[in-house]
mmCIF file of C-alpha atoms in Angstrom:
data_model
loop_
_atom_site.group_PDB
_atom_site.id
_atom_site.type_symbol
_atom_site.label_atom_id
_atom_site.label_comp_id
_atom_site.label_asym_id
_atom_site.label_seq_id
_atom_site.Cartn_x
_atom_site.Cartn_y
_atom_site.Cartn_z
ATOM 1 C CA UNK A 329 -1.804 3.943 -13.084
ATOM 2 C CA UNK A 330 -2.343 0.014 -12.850
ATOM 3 C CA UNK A 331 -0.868 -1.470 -9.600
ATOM 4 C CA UNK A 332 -0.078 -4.893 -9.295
ATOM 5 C CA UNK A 333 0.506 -7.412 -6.572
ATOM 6 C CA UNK A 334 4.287 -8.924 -6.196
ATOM 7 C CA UNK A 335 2.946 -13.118 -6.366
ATOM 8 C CA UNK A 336 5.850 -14.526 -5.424
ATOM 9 C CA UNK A 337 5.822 -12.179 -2.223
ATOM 10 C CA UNK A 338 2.722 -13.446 -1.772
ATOM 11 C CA UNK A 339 3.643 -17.067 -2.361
ATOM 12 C CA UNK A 340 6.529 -16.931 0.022
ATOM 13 C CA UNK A 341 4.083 -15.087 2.881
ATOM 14 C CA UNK A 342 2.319 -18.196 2.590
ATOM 15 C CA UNK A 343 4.818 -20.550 2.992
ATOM 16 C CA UNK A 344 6.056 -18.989 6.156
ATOM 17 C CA UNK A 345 2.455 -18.438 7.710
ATOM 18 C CA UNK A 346 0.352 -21.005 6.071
ATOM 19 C CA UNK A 347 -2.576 -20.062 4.196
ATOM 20 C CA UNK A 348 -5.113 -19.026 6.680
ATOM 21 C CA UNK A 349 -2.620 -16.934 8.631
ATOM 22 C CA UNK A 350 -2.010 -14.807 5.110
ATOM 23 C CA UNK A 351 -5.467 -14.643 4.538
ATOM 24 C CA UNK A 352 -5.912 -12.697 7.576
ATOM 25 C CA UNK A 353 -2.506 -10.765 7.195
ATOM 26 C CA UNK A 354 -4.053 -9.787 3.862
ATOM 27 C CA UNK A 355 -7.223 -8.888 5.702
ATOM 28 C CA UNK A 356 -5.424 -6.677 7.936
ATOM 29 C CA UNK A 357 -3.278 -4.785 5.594
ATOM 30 C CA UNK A 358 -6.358 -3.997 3.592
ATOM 31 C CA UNK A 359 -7.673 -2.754 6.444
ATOM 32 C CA UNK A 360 -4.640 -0.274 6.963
ATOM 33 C CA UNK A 361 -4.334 1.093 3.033
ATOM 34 C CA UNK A 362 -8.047 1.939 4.221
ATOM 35 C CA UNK A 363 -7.387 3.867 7.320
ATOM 36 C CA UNK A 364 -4.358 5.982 5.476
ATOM 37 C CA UNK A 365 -6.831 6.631 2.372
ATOM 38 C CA UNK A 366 -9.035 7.928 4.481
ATOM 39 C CA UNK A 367 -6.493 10.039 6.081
ATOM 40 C CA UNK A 368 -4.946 11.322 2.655
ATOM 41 C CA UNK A 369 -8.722 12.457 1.608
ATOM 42 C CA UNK A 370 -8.992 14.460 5.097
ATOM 43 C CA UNK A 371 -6.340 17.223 3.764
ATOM 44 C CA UNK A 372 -3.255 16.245 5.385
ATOM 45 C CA UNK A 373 -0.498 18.197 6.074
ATOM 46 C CA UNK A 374 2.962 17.846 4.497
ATOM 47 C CA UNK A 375 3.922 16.056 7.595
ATOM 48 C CA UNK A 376 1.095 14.415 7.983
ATOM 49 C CA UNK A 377 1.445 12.435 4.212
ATOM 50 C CA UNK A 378 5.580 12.255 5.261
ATOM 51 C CA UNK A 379 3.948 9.865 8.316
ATOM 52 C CA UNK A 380 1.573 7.855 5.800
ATOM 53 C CA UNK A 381 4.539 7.639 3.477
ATOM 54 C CA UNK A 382 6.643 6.281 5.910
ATOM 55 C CA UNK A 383 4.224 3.689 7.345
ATOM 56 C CA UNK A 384 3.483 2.754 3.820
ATOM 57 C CA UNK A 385 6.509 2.003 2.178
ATOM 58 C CA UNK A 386 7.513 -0.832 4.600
ATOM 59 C CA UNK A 387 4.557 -2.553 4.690
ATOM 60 C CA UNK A 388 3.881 -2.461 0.752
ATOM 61 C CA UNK A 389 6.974 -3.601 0.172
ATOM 62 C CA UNK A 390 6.403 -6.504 3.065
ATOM 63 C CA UNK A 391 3.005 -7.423 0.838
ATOM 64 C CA UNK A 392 4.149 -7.143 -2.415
ATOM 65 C CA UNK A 393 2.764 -4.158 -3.537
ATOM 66 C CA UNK A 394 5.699 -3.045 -5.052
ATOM 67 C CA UNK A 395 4.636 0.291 -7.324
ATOM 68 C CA UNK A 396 2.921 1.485 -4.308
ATOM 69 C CA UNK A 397 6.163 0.817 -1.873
ATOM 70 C CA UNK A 398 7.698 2.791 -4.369
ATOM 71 C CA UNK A 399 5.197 5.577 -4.679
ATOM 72 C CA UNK A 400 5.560 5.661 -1.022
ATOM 73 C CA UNK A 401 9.122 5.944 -0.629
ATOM 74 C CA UNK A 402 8.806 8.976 -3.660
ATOM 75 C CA UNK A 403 6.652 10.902 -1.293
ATOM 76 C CA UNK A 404 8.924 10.501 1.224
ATOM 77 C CA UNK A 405 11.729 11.548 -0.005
ATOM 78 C CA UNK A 406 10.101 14.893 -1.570
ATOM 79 C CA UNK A 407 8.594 15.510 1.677
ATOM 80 C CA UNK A 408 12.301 15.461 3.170
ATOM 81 C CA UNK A 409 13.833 17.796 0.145
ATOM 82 C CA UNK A 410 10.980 19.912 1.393
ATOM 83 C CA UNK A 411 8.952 19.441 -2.296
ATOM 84 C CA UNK A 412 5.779 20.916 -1.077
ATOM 85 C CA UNK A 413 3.987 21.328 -4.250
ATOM 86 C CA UNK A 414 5.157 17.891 -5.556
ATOM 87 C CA UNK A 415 3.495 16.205 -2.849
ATOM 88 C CA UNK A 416 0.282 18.536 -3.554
ATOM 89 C CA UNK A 417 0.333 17.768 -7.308
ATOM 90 C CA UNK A 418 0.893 13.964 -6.675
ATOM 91 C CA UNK A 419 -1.396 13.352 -3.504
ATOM 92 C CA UNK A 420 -4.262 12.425 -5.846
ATOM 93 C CA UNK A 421 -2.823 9.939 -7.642
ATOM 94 C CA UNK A 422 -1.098 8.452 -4.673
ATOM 95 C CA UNK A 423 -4.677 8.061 -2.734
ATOM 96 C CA UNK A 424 -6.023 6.837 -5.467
ATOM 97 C CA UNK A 425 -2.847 4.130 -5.622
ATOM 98 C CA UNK A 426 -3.592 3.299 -1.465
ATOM 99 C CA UNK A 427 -7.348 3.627 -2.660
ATOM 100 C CA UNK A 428 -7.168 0.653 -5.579
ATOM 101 C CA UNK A 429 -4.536 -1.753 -3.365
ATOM 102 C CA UNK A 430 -7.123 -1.747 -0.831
ATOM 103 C CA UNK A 431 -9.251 -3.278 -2.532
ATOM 104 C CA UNK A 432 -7.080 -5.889 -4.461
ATOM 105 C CA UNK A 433 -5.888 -6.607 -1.101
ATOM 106 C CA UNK A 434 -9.577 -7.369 0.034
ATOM 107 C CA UNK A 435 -10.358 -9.071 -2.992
ATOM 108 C CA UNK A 436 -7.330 -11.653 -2.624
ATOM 109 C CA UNK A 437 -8.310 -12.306 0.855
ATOM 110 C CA UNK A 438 -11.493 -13.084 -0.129
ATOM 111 C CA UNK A 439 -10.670 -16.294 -2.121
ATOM 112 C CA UNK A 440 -10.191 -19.670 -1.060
ATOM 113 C CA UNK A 441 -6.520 -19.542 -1.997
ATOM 114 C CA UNK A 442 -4.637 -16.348 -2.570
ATOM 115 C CA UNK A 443 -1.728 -17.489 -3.846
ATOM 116 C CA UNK A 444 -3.548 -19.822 -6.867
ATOM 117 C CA UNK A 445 -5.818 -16.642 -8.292
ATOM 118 C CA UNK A 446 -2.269 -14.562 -8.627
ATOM 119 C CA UNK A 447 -0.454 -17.127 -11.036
#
């Protein structure tokens, strides 16, 4: 599943913040898609990935990272409708989603100028 990074999100982070505040922002969320990957590969409970999904979907959406706001929000809801095995059958493929915008995250804080390498 390819993943992609909302620019204009990004564009208008920047012109609130500036572009060494994002840069650290983007740091920081990077950080967090980390600690929750790690958390979906430790064999969470249903509740447990409800939590993840929760603290997820706002700040994806927040960054840009629309498909995986979305995933996010998915889990959620099944999670609430009490979809056990959906959230079993899917949990791979949404690590692997928190997994890859981890490190596009990283990777556009690590350039001069974010919001230039995304148009």
């Amino acid at each position: 599943m390819t993943t992609t990074i909302n620019a204009e999100t990004i564009k208008r982070m920047e012109d609130e913040v500036g572009q060494e505040t994002l840069t650290l922002l983007l740091n920081v969320f990077s950080d967090e898609l980390e600690q929750y990957q790690r958390q979906l590969s430790e064999q969470p409970s249903i509740k447990q990935v409800r939590e993840i999904s929760h603290a997820i979907k706002s700040s994806a959406a927040s960054f840009g990272a629309d498909d995986l706001a979305d995933m996010a929000q998915e889990c959620e809801s099944r999670v609430r409708q009490g979809q056990d095995q959906w959230i079993l059958d899917h949990l791979p493929e949404f690590r692997q989603m928190v997994e890859g915008m981890a490190i596009e995250y990283k990777r556009l804080a690590s350039h001069d100028n974010p919001v230039n390498c995304l148009f």
